[in-house]
mmCIF file of C-alpha atoms in Angstrom:
data_model
loop_
_atom_site.group_PDB
_atom_site.id
_atom_site.type_symbol
_atom_site.label_atom_id
_atom_site.label_comp_id
_atom_site.label_asym_id
_atom_site.label_seq_id
_atom_site.Cartn_x
_atom_site.Cartn_y
_atom_site.Cartn_z
ATOM 1 C CA MET A 1 29.656 -0.317 -3.287
ATOM 2 C CA ASN A 2 26.795 -1.844 -5.202
ATOM 3 C CA PRO A 3 26.496 0.408 -8.277
ATOM 4 C CA LEU A 4 22.748 -0.221 -8.445
ATOM 5 C CA LEU A 5 22.316 1.866 -5.283
ATOM 6 C CA SER A 6 23.026 4.966 -7.351
ATOM 7 C CA LYS A 7 19.808 4.350 -9.306
ATOM 8 C CA LEU A 8 17.586 4.753 -6.240
ATOM 9 C CA GLN A 9 15.638 8.000 -5.987
ATOM 10 C CA PRO A 10 15.081 9.856 -2.704
ATOM 11 C CA TYR A 11 12.092 8.536 -0.800
ATOM 12 C CA PRO A 12 8.981 10.794 -0.946
ATOM 13 C CA PHE A 13 9.272 11.805 2.709
ATOM 14 C CA GLU A 14 12.911 12.844 2.250
ATOM 15 C CA ARG A 15 11.809 15.003 -0.681
ATOM 16 C CA LEU A 16 9.083 16.456 1.538
ATOM 17 C CA ARG A 17 11.631 17.365 4.212
ATOM 18 C CA GLN A 18 13.731 19.086 1.575
ATOM 19 C CA LEU A 19 10.671 20.948 0.283
ATOM 20 C CA PHE A 20 9.913 22.297 3.754
ATOM 21 C CA ALA A 21 13.534 23.163 4.555
ATOM 22 C CA GLY A 22 13.781 26.823 5.497
ATOM 23 C CA VAL A 23 10.005 27.208 5.863
ATOM 24 C CA THR A 24 8.678 28.369 9.219
ATOM 25 C CA PRO A 25 4.993 27.432 9.458
ATOM 26 C CA SER A 26 2.534 29.886 10.955
ATOM 27 C CA PRO A 27 2.751 29.771 14.766
ATOM 28 C CA SER A 28 -1.007 30.411 14.865
ATOM 29 C CA TYR A 29 -1.680 26.749 14.104
ATOM 30 C CA ARG A 30 -0.549 23.554 15.750
ATOM 31 C CA PRO A 31 1.057 21.094 13.316
ATOM 32 C CA ILE A 32 -1.192 18.498 11.667
ATOM 33 C CA SER A 33 0.309 15.913 9.323
ATOM 34 C CA LEU A 34 -1.677 14.142 6.643
ATOM 35 C CA GLY A 35 1.550 13.240 4.891
ATOM 36 C CA ILE A 36 2.554 9.807 6.165
ATOM 37 C CA GLY A 37 0.354 6.715 5.876
ATOM 38 C CA GLU A 38 1.057 5.505 9.405
ATOM 39 C CA PRO A 39 -2.003 4.197 11.287
ATOM 40 C CA ARG A 40 -2.632 6.245 14.414
ATOM 41 C CA HIS A 41 -5.740 4.618 15.854
ATOM 42 C CA PRO A 42 -4.929 2.950 19.195
ATOM 43 C CA THR A 43 -3.455 -0.532 19.078
ATOM 44 C CA PRO A 44 -5.924 -3.059 20.553
ATOM 45 C CA PRO A 45 -4.856 -3.709 24.191
ATOM 46 C CA PHE A 46 -5.113 -7.502 23.862
ATOM 47 C CA ILE A 47 -2.415 -7.468 21.166
ATOM 48 C CA GLU A 48 -0.090 -5.354 23.317
ATOM 49 C CA GLU A 49 -0.751 -7.637 26.278
ATOM 50 C CA VAL A 50 0.291 -10.778 24.403
ATOM 51 C CA LEU A 51 3.338 -9.021 22.923
ATOM 52 C CA GLY A 52 4.538 -8.026 26.384
ATOM 53 C CA ASN A 53 3.706 -11.333 28.033
ATOM 54 C CA SER A 54 5.485 -14.026 26.036
ATOM 55 C CA PRO A 55 7.821 -15.712 28.541
ATOM 56 C CA GLY A 56 10.793 -17.433 26.976
ATOM 57 C CA ALA A 57 10.012 -16.045 23.522
ATOM 58 C CA LEU A 58 13.435 -14.426 23.183
ATOM 59 C CA ALA A 59 15.447 -17.399 24.422
ATOM 60 C CA LYS A 60 15.731 -19.177 21.082
ATOM 61 C CA TYR A 61 16.196 -18.501 17.389
ATOM 62 C CA PRO A 62 12.924 -18.462 15.475
ATOM 63 C CA ALA A 63 12.426 -20.580 12.368
ATOM 64 C CA THR A 64 12.279 -18.598 9.129
ATOM 65 C CA GLY A 65 9.118 -20.438 8.142
ATOM 66 C CA GLY A 66 7.403 -19.292 11.324
ATOM 67 C CA ASP A 67 5.410 -21.094 13.993
ATOM 68 C CA PRO A 68 2.917 -23.554 12.435
ATOM 69 C CA ARG A 69 0.229 -21.919 14.568
ATOM 70 C CA LEU A 70 0.889 -18.566 12.908
ATOM 71 C CA ARG A 71 0.762 -20.070 9.428
ATOM 72 C CA ALA A 72 -2.488 -21.781 10.402
ATOM 73 C CA ALA A 73 -3.887 -18.465 11.661
ATOM 74 C CA GLY A 74 -3.035 -16.852 8.334
ATOM 75 C CA ALA A 75 -4.660 -19.684 6.392
ATOM 76 C CA GLN A 76 -7.750 -19.525 8.592
ATOM 77 C CA TRP A 77 -8.058 -15.780 8.028
ATOM 78 C CA MET A 78 -7.782 -16.273 4.252
ATOM 79 C CA ASN A 79 -10.573 -18.833 4.487
ATOM 80 C CA GLN A 80 -12.769 -16.531 6.550
ATOM 81 C CA ARG A 81 -12.069 -13.459 4.418
ATOM 82 C CA TYR A 82 -11.939 -14.925 0.907
ATOM 83 C CA GLY A 83 -13.345 -18.454 1.180
ATOM 84 C CA LEU A 84 -10.001 -20.056 0.268
ATOM 85 C CA ALA A 85 -8.659 -23.360 1.609
ATOM 86 C CA LEU A 86 -4.877 -22.882 1.706
ATOM 87 C CA ASP A 87 -2.248 -25.332 2.917
ATOM 88 C CA PRO A 88 -0.539 -23.511 5.822
ATOM 89 C CA ALA A 89 2.660 -25.504 5.336
ATOM 90 C CA THR A 90 3.192 -24.665 1.653
ATOM 91 C CA GLN A 91 0.949 -21.740 0.707
ATOM 92 C CA VAL A 92 1.367 -19.336 3.651
ATOM 93 C CA LEU A 93 4.622 -17.736 4.820
ATOM 94 C CA PRO A 94 4.985 -15.149 7.640
ATOM 95 C CA VAL A 95 6.946 -11.988 6.808
ATOM 96 C CA ASN A 96 8.121 -8.951 8.746
ATOM 97 C CA GLY A 97 5.540 -6.635 7.252
ATOM 98 C CA SER A 98 4.545 -6.344 3.598
ATOM 99 C CA ARG A 99 7.203 -3.715 2.838
ATOM 100 C CA GLU A 100 10.238 -5.931 3.394
ATOM 101 C CA ALA A 101 8.510 -8.858 1.704
ATOM 102 C CA LEU A 102 7.606 -6.853 -1.419
ATOM 103 C CA PHE A 103 11.252 -5.850 -1.729
ATOM 104 C CA ALA A 104 12.719 -9.271 -0.983
ATOM 105 C CA PHE A 105 10.335 -11.028 -3.346
ATOM 106 C CA ALA A 106 11.819 -9.263 -6.355
ATOM 107 C CA GLN A 107 15.283 -10.419 -5.324
ATOM 108 C CA THR A 108 13.931 -13.989 -5.401
ATOM 109 C CA VAL A 109 12.004 -13.793 -8.670
ATOM 110 C CA ILE A 110 14.136 -11.636 -10.958
ATOM 111 C CA ASP A 111 16.767 -13.228 -13.207
ATOM 112 C CA PRO A 112 18.949 -10.255 -14.226
ATOM 113 C CA THR A 113 20.957 -12.399 -16.653
ATOM 114 C CA GLN A 114 17.981 -12.453 -19.019
ATOM 115 C CA PRO A 115 18.027 -9.685 -21.654
ATOM 116 C CA GLY A 116 15.839 -6.729 -20.767
ATOM 117 C CA ALA A 117 14.616 -8.041 -17.408
ATOM 118 C CA THR A 118 11.570 -5.886 -16.641
ATOM 119 C CA VAL A 119 9.331 -5.172 -13.654
ATOM 120 C CA VAL A 120 5.969 -3.541 -14.376
ATOM 121 C CA CYS A 121 4.213 -1.461 -11.711
ATOM 122 C CA PRO A 122 1.413 1.105 -11.399
ATOM 123 C CA ASN A 123 2.045 4.846 -11.681
ATOM 124 C CA PRO A 124 1.611 6.467 -9.149
ATOM 125 C CA PHE A 125 2.973 3.744 -6.918
ATOM 126 C CA TYR A 126 4.585 2.607 -3.674
ATOM 127 C CA GLN A 127 8.278 3.382 -4.184
ATOM 128 C CA ILE A 128 9.418 0.028 -2.785
ATOM 129 C CA TYR A 129 8.357 -1.549 -6.115
ATOM 130 C CA GLU A 130 10.818 0.634 -7.999
ATOM 131 C CA GLY A 131 13.672 0.120 -5.553
ATOM 132 C CA ALA A 132 13.126 -3.634 -5.500
ATOM 133 C CA ALA A 133 13.255 -3.776 -9.287
ATOM 134 C CA LEU A 134 16.399 -1.663 -9.581
ATOM 135 C CA LEU A 135 18.339 -3.532 -6.897
ATOM 136 C CA ALA A 136 17.348 -6.852 -8.478
ATOM 137 C CA GLY A 137 18.972 -5.678 -11.705
ATOM 138 C CA ALA A 138 15.713 -5.135 -13.599
ATOM 139 C CA THR A 139 14.227 -2.118 -15.353
ATOM 140 C CA PRO A 140 10.960 -0.735 -13.940
ATOM 141 C CA VAL A 141 8.175 0.210 -16.340
ATOM 142 C CA TYR A 142 5.444 2.509 -15.024
ATOM 143 C CA VAL A 143 1.806 2.130 -16.112
ATOM 144 C CA PRO A 144 -0.437 5.178 -15.538
ATOM 145 C CA SER A 145 -3.773 5.224 -13.771
ATOM 146 C CA ASP A 146 -6.786 6.699 -15.561
ATOM 147 C CA PRO A 147 -8.790 9.293 -13.562
ATOM 148 C CA ALA A 148 -11.696 8.853 -15.986
ATOM 149 C CA ARG A 149 -12.008 5.182 -14.942
ATOM 150 C CA ASN A 150 -11.788 5.581 -11.171
ATOM 151 C CA PHE A 151 -7.988 5.534 -11.426
ATOM 152 C CA ALA A 152 -7.907 2.060 -12.956
ATOM 153 C CA ILE A 153 -4.458 1.155 -14.279
ATOM 154 C CA ASP A 154 -4.237 1.347 -18.080
ATOM 155 C CA TRP A 155 -2.709 -2.082 -18.634
ATOM 156 C CA ASP A 156 -3.672 -1.901 -22.319
ATOM 157 C CA SER A 157 -1.126 0.893 -22.776
ATOM 158 C CA VAL A 158 1.769 -1.507 -22.123
ATOM 159 C CA PRO A 159 3.364 -2.559 -25.430
ATOM 160 C CA GLU A 160 3.572 -6.265 -26.223
ATOM 161 C CA ALA A 161 7.363 -5.948 -26.389
ATOM 162 C CA VAL A 162 7.413 -4.878 -22.727
ATOM 163 C CA TRP A 163 5.217 -7.769 -21.604
ATOM 164 C CA GLN A 164 7.574 -10.163 -23.425
ATOM 165 C CA THR A 165 10.485 -9.180 -21.157
ATOM 166 C CA THR A 166 8.444 -8.755 -17.973
ATOM 167 C CA GLN A 167 9.413 -11.066 -15.123
ATOM 168 C CA LEU A 168 7.422 -9.478 -12.298
ATOM 169 C CA LEU A 169 4.271 -7.371 -12.112
ATOM 170 C CA TYR A 170 3.385 -5.427 -8.981
ATOM 171 C CA VAL A 171 -0.280 -4.635 -8.466
ATOM 172 C CA CYS A 172 -1.764 -2.758 -5.525
ATOM 173 C CA SER A 173 -5.455 -3.232 -4.796
ATOM 174 C CA PRO A 174 -6.811 -1.306 -2.962
ATOM 175 C CA GLY A 175 -4.386 1.124 -4.503
ATOM 176 C CA ASN A 176 -1.951 3.504 -2.883
ATOM 177 C CA PRO A 177 -2.574 6.437 -3.278
ATOM 178 C CA THR A 178 -5.828 6.267 -5.235
ATOM 179 C CA GLY A 179 -7.794 3.688 -3.221
ATOM 180 C CA ALA A 180 -9.022 2.006 -6.419
ATOM 181 C CA VAL A 181 -9.969 -1.689 -6.250
ATOM 182 C CA MET A 182 -9.333 -3.957 -9.244
ATOM 183 C CA PRO A 183 -12.442 -5.762 -10.534
ATOM 184 C CA LEU A 184 -12.485 -9.413 -11.629
ATOM 185 C CA SER A 185 -12.283 -8.464 -15.318
ATOM 186 C CA GLU A 186 -8.985 -6.677 -14.721
ATOM 187 C CA TRP A 187 -7.544 -9.663 -12.895
ATOM 188 C CA GLU A 188 -8.640 -11.910 -15.747
ATOM 189 C CA LYS A 189 -6.718 -9.720 -18.179
ATOM 190 C CA LEU A 190 -3.557 -9.865 -16.055
ATOM 191 C CA PHE A 191 -3.767 -13.629 -15.585
ATOM 192 C CA ALA A 192 -4.020 -14.092 -19.350
ATOM 193 C CA LEU A 193 -0.940 -11.914 -19.842
ATOM 194 C CA SER A 194 0.921 -13.854 -17.139
ATOM 195 C CA ASP A 195 0.054 -17.160 -18.807
ATOM 196 C CA ARG A 196 1.208 -15.865 -22.191
ATOM 197 C CA HIS A 197 4.487 -14.352 -21.033
ATOM 198 C CA GLY A 198 5.313 -16.302 -17.858
ATOM 199 C CA PHE A 199 5.717 -13.393 -15.454
ATOM 200 C CA VAL A 200 4.892 -13.482 -11.733
ATOM 201 C CA ILE A 201 2.238 -11.256 -10.149
ATOM 202 C CA ALA A 202 2.869 -9.762 -6.698
ATOM 203 C CA SER A 203 -0.435 -8.497 -5.276
ATOM 204 C CA ASP A 204 0.004 -5.864 -2.562
ATOM 205 C CA GLU A 205 -3.192 -5.968 -0.466
ATOM 206 C CA CYS A 206 -2.195 -4.224 2.757
ATOM 207 C CA TYR A 207 -5.232 -1.868 2.635
ATOM 208 C CA SER A 208 -7.786 -4.622 2.076
ATOM 209 C CA GLU A 209 -9.586 -4.256 5.416
ATOM 210 C CA ILE A 210 -10.336 -0.520 5.290
ATOM 211 C CA TYR A 211 -13.243 -0.032 2.914
ATOM 212 C CA PHE A 212 -16.380 2.079 2.712
ATOM 213 C CA ARG A 213 -18.994 -0.041 0.974
ATOM 214 C CA GLU A 214 -20.703 -3.206 2.171
ATOM 215 C CA GLU A 215 -18.815 -5.443 -0.255
ATOM 216 C CA ALA A 216 -15.226 -6.137 0.782
ATOM 217 C CA PRO A 217 -12.500 -5.568 -1.852
ATOM 218 C CA LEU A 218 -11.710 -8.482 -4.138
ATOM 219 C CA GLY A 219 -8.360 -10.127 -3.387
ATOM 220 C CA GLY A 220 -5.910 -11.490 -5.936
ATOM 221 C CA LEU A 221 -6.106 -15.109 -4.765
ATOM 222 C CA GLU A 222 -9.878 -14.794 -4.507
ATOM 223 C CA ALA A 223 -10.007 -13.574 -8.109
ATOM 224 C CA ALA A 224 -7.828 -16.465 -9.240
ATOM 225 C CA PHE A 225 -10.059 -18.975 -7.458
ATOM 226 C CA LYS A 226 -13.191 -17.486 -9.015
ATOM 227 C CA LEU A 227 -11.579 -17.897 -12.422
ATOM 228 C CA GLY A 228 -10.681 -21.549 -11.797
ATOM 229 C CA ARG A 229 -6.987 -20.946 -11.073
ATOM 230 C CA LYS A 230 -6.940 -23.027 -7.902
ATOM 231 C CA ASP A 231 -3.175 -23.596 -7.890
ATOM 232 C CA PHE A 232 -2.592 -19.798 -7.906
ATOM 233 C CA LYS A 233 0.089 -20.235 -10.562
ATOM 234 C CA ASN A 234 2.557 -17.325 -10.645
ATOM 235 C CA LEU A 235 0.548 -15.368 -8.080
ATOM 236 C CA VAL A 236 1.450 -14.317 -4.541
ATOM 237 C CA SER A 237 -0.548 -11.948 -2.337
ATOM 238 C CA PHE A 238 0.977 -9.790 0.401
ATOM 239 C CA THR A 239 -1.008 -8.765 3.451
ATOM 240 C CA SER A 240 -0.185 -7.069 6.715
ATOM 241 C CA LEU A 241 -1.441 -6.377 10.217
ATOM 242 C CA SER A 242 -0.225 -2.751 10.209
ATOM 243 C CA LYS A 243 -3.358 -1.105 8.819
ATOM 244 C CA ARG A 244 -5.820 -3.869 9.692
ATOM 245 C CA SER A 245 -4.930 -3.950 13.386
ATOM 246 C CA ASN A 246 -3.173 -0.590 13.937
ATOM 247 C CA VAL A 247 0.196 -2.188 14.701
ATOM 248 C CA PRO A 248 2.675 -0.620 12.238
ATOM 249 C CA GLY A 249 5.498 -1.132 14.739
ATOM 250 C CA LEU A 250 4.817 -4.866 15.001
ATOM 251 C CA ARG A 251 6.138 -5.422 11.451
ATOM 252 C CA SER A 252 4.043 -8.485 10.781
ATOM 253 C CA GLY A 253 2.202 -9.924 7.821
ATOM 254 C CA PHE A 254 2.238 -12.934 5.550
ATOM 255 C CA VAL A 255 2.405 -13.897 1.900
ATOM 256 C CA ALA A 256 0.206 -16.546 0.330
ATOM 257 C CA GLY A 257 -0.287 -18.226 -3.006
ATOM 258 C CA ASP A 258 1.763 -20.300 -5.455
ATOM 259 C CA ALA A 259 3.491 -23.018 -3.375
ATOM 260 C CA ALA A 260 6.443 -23.275 -5.765
ATOM 261 C CA LEU A 261 7.145 -19.543 -5.485
ATOM 262 C CA LEU A 262 6.835 -19.602 -1.707
ATOM 263 C CA LYS A 263 9.286 -22.500 -1.512
ATOM 264 C CA ALA A 264 11.875 -20.416 -3.367
ATOM 265 C CA PHE A 265 11.008 -17.333 -1.309
ATOM 266 C CA LEU A 266 11.514 -19.294 1.919
ATOM 267 C CA LEU A 267 14.947 -20.398 0.704
ATOM 268 C CA TYR A 268 15.897 -16.789 -0.014
ATOM 269 C CA ARG A 269 14.601 -15.615 3.359
ATOM 270 C CA THR A 270 16.505 -18.343 5.195
ATOM 271 C CA TYR A 271 19.768 -16.831 3.982
ATOM 272 C CA HIS A 272 18.560 -13.232 4.181
ATOM 273 C CA GLY A 273 17.573 -13.559 7.845
ATOM 274 C CA GLY A 274 13.844 -13.021 7.455
ATOM 275 C CA ALA A 275 12.700 -14.832 10.614
ATOM 276 C CA MET A 276 10.039 -13.159 12.777
ATOM 277 C CA SER A 277 10.509 -12.683 16.513
ATOM 278 C CA PRO A 278 8.616 -15.327 18.526
ATOM 279 C CA ALA A 279 7.026 -12.575 20.636
ATOM 280 C CA VAL A 280 5.761 -10.873 17.473
ATOM 281 C CA GLN A 281 4.461 -14.213 16.239
ATOM 282 C CA GLU A 282 2.430 -14.719 19.404
ATOM 283 C CA ALA A 283 0.888 -11.268 19.113
ATOM 284 C CA SER A 284 0.214 -11.849 15.415
ATOM 285 C CA ILE A 285 -1.649 -15.087 16.079
ATOM 286 C CA VAL A 286 -4.160 -13.387 18.381
ATOM 287 C CA ALA A 287 -4.500 -10.445 15.974
ATOM 288 C CA TRP A 288 -5.337 -12.643 12.966
ATOM 289 C CA ASN A 289 -7.764 -14.677 15.067
ATOM 290 C CA ASP A 290 -9.842 -11.658 16.135
ATOM 291 C CA GLU A 291 -12.144 -9.737 13.790
ATOM 292 C CA GLU A 292 -14.055 -7.538 16.223
ATOM 293 C CA HIS A 293 -11.282 -4.954 16.488
ATOM 294 C CA VAL A 294 -11.040 -4.826 12.675
ATOM 295 C CA ILE A 295 -14.760 -4.105 12.354
ATOM 296 C CA GLU A 296 -14.475 -1.292 14.890
ATOM 297 C CA ASN A 297 -11.407 0.121 13.135
ATOM 298 C CA ARG A 298 -13.267 0.116 9.820
ATOM 299 C CA ARG A 299 -16.249 1.853 11.447
ATOM 300 C CA GLN A 300 -14.000 4.647 12.673
ATOM 301 C CA TYR A 301 -12.528 5.179 9.205
ATOM 302 C CA ARG A 302 -15.975 5.189 7.616
ATOM 303 C CA GLN A 303 -17.196 7.845 10.024
ATOM 304 C CA LYS A 304 -14.074 9.937 9.516
ATOM 305 C CA PHE A 305 -14.189 9.826 5.720
ATOM 306 C CA ALA A 306 -17.928 10.541 5.724
ATOM 307 C CA GLU A 307 -17.251 13.788 7.591
ATOM 308 C CA VAL A 308 -14.021 14.911 5.954
ATOM 309 C CA THR A 309 -14.577 14.051 2.283
ATOM 310 C CA PRO A 310 -17.597 16.318 1.613
ATOM 311 C CA LEU A 311 -15.812 19.221 3.276
ATOM 312 C CA LEU A 312 -12.779 18.918 1.005
ATOM 313 C CA ALA A 313 -14.948 18.132 -2.035
ATOM 314 C CA SER A 314 -16.430 21.622 -1.730
ATOM 315 C CA VAL A 315 -13.105 23.117 -2.867
ATOM 316 C CA MET A 316 -11.118 20.266 -4.466
ATOM 317 C CA ASP A 317 -11.532 17.445 -6.980
ATOM 318 C CA VAL A 318 -11.839 14.597 -4.505
ATOM 319 C CA ARG A 319 -14.280 11.808 -3.744
ATOM 320 C CA LEU A 320 -14.645 8.835 -1.432
ATOM 321 C CA PRO A 321 -12.215 6.110 -2.549
ATOM 322 C CA ASP A 322 -13.099 2.438 -2.895
ATOM 323 C CA ALA A 323 -10.870 1.588 0.055
ATOM 324 C CA GLY A 324 -7.705 2.548 1.964
ATOM 325 C CA PHE A 325 -7.144 5.564 4.178
ATOM 326 C CA TYR A 326 -6.028 8.165 1.621
ATOM 327 C CA LEU A 327 -7.787 10.946 -0.221
ATOM 328 C CA TRP A 328 -6.310 11.581 -3.680
ATOM 329 C CA ALA A 329 -7.242 15.209 -4.193
ATOM 330 C CA GLY A 330 -6.809 17.438 -7.229
ATOM 331 C CA VAL A 331 -5.316 20.908 -6.740
ATOM 332 C CA PRO A 332 -7.812 23.467 -8.138
ATOM 333 C CA ASP A 333 -6.684 24.937 -11.457
ATOM 334 C CA PHE A 334 -7.675 28.467 -10.482
ATOM 335 C CA LEU A 335 -4.971 28.518 -7.811
ATOM 336 C CA GLY A 336 -2.297 28.628 -10.507
ATOM 337 C CA MET A 337 0.054 26.380 -8.552
ATOM 338 C CA ASP A 338 1.166 22.787 -8.915
ATOM 339 C CA ASP A 339 1.019 20.088 -6.251
ATOM 340 C CA VAL A 340 4.490 20.870 -4.883
ATOM 341 C CA GLU A 341 3.758 24.590 -4.573
ATOM 342 C CA PHE A 342 0.384 23.796 -2.999
ATOM 343 C CA ALA A 343 1.939 21.540 -0.345
ATOM 344 C CA ARG A 344 4.632 24.089 0.523
ATOM 345 C CA ALA A 345 2.241 27.039 0.764
ATOM 346 C CA LEU A 346 -0.292 25.061 2.827
ATOM 347 C CA TYR A 347 2.443 24.049 5.258
ATOM 348 C CA ALA A 348 3.765 27.596 5.538
ATOM 349 C CA GLN A 349 0.396 29.276 6.040
ATOM 350 C CA TYR A 350 -1.647 26.664 7.918
ATOM 351 C CA ASN A 351 0.884 24.131 9.292
ATOM 352 C CA VAL A 352 -0.824 21.202 7.531
ATOM 353 C CA THR A 353 1.322 18.610 5.773
ATOM 354 C CA VAL A 354 0.133 16.811 2.633
ATOM 355 C CA LEU A 355 2.226 14.810 0.180
ATOM 356 C CA PRO A 356 2.625 16.106 -3.398
ATOM 357 C CA GLY A 357 1.237 13.525 -5.811
ATOM 358 C CA SER A 358 4.124 13.971 -8.218
ATOM 359 C CA TYR A 359 6.440 12.589 -5.517
ATOM 360 C CA LEU A 360 4.561 9.275 -5.777
ATOM 361 C CA ALA A 361 4.849 8.919 -9.556
ATOM 362 C CA ARG A 362 7.336 9.088 -12.416
ATOM 363 C CA ASP A 363 7.342 11.080 -15.634
ATOM 364 C CA VAL A 364 6.491 8.890 -18.608
ATOM 365 C CA ALA A 365 6.320 10.407 -22.105
ATOM 366 C CA GLY A 366 6.423 13.860 -20.538
ATOM 367 C CA HIS A 367 3.520 13.236 -18.162
ATOM 368 C CA ASN A 368 3.475 12.602 -14.416
ATOM 369 C CA PRO A 369 0.100 11.041 -13.429
ATOM 370 C CA GLY A 370 0.505 12.303 -9.876
ATOM 371 C CA ALA A 371 1.002 15.911 -10.913
ATOM 372 C CA ASN A 372 -1.446 18.465 -9.521
ATOM 373 C CA ARG A 373 -2.796 16.023 -6.965
ATOM 374 C CA VAL A 374 -1.951 15.595 -3.296
ATOM 375 C CA ARG A 375 -2.269 12.567 -1.066
ATOM 376 C CA MET A 376 -3.904 13.055 2.314
ATOM 377 C CA ALA A 377 -3.572 10.268 4.872
ATOM 378 C CA LEU A 378 -6.593 10.416 7.189
ATOM 379 C CA VAL A 379 -4.919 8.370 9.885
ATOM 380 C CA ALA A 380 -5.348 10.639 12.917
ATOM 381 C CA GLU A 381 -8.500 10.873 15.007
ATOM 382 C CA THR A 382 -11.569 12.377 13.323
ATOM 383 C CA ALA A 383 -11.363 15.741 15.108
ATOM 384 C CA GLU A 384 -7.779 16.315 13.982
ATOM 385 C CA CYS A 385 -8.532 15.332 10.376
ATOM 386 C CA LEU A 386 -11.579 17.635 10.370
ATOM 387 C CA GLU A 387 -9.476 20.513 11.650
ATOM 388 C CA ALA A 388 -6.924 19.901 8.910
ATOM 389 C CA ALA A 389 -9.680 19.807 6.280
ATOM 390 C CA GLN A 390 -11.152 23.062 7.566
ATOM 391 C CA ARG A 391 -7.756 24.738 7.305
ATOM 392 C CA ILE A 392 -7.336 23.437 3.738
ATOM 393 C CA VAL A 393 -10.759 24.822 2.784
ATOM 394 C CA GLN A 394 -9.863 28.181 4.306
ATOM 395 C CA PHE A 395 -6.478 28.157 2.540
ATOM 396 C CA ILE A 396 -8.092 27.583 -0.866
ATOM 397 C CA GLN A 397 -10.934 30.013 -0.337
ATOM 398 C CA ASN A 398 -8.521 32.769 0.718
ATOM 399 C CA LEU A 399 -6.455 32.253 -2.425
ATOM 400 C CA LYS A 400 -9.592 32.303 -4.560
ATOM 401 C CA LYS A 401 -10.569 35.786 -3.402
#
């Protein structure tokens, strides 16, 4: 067996199942889960219709590079969203969702024969970054977010010696779980570090279309273009239809950016078997070409967060994020319990599931930046999320008495 597999840690949801093992939640309440970030708004019917009505789509092997029409749809969306003119043939590549692409990309980029091969990622973070680094033979380094700066990542805390061995940097903007969006000044700092040390930047942007202010979140390629980096050197962005279009089961997205990196990534994917089903490609084309359903989806999230956030803010340290569909809430100190104890007691007494923040982060220098916070995924309909919030308020107020 591959010995690197032994370095992988249990996934957060497996740890959550273990935490709840042996707990019988109160039968007085129906179960409500805010634990998993799986979109639950209805899938637009026109996408389902195309997916189920693609005659002959399964009668041939798909090309790993995807249908030119799909690549063109991705390029057109990037132009509409960010004002970028990308070459569909060399700067856009379809992938089976951002998750598999974020993992596979590290296997393409990392050279484990180099001394101290390092992958830098945020902390807290999406655990795929860590697993991708470990299975590529690299060492992950975790950079904490700063609550005092809207959970901005403290890139200045990374020693120069670490940057010197870094081959890949994962960034997530809007962030999971914090919802923080990186400003242009932060991108400028990372580009300068990339130029100095030669590492690649993988920009995870799967939450880019769920935001709460009028200005849409800045994208990595957009930031590069604004700073005159029109070849997108050492930069690839990852986007997905899952959250944007409520199709997590479609497993469809694309990567875009540095043509040289995408050429190597396509080679890797050709051998790995990363081709997308033709039926999925057809559905993806119509999804990328329609923006009305995205606007409506965003409206629903805005309404939901506007109702739920103030309710929870009355008893917890939580505020409206920049973007995404999570609330990153602090467990009140007066409760005398940590995030893991909070999640277990809430589940037992009120049958509401939240994810302990410490499960999404790693201890560095004796500190876990996710400790004493919980992540709440407001993915269900507004009424269900409001009911969950009301139970959480009642849970905290009862313990306060």
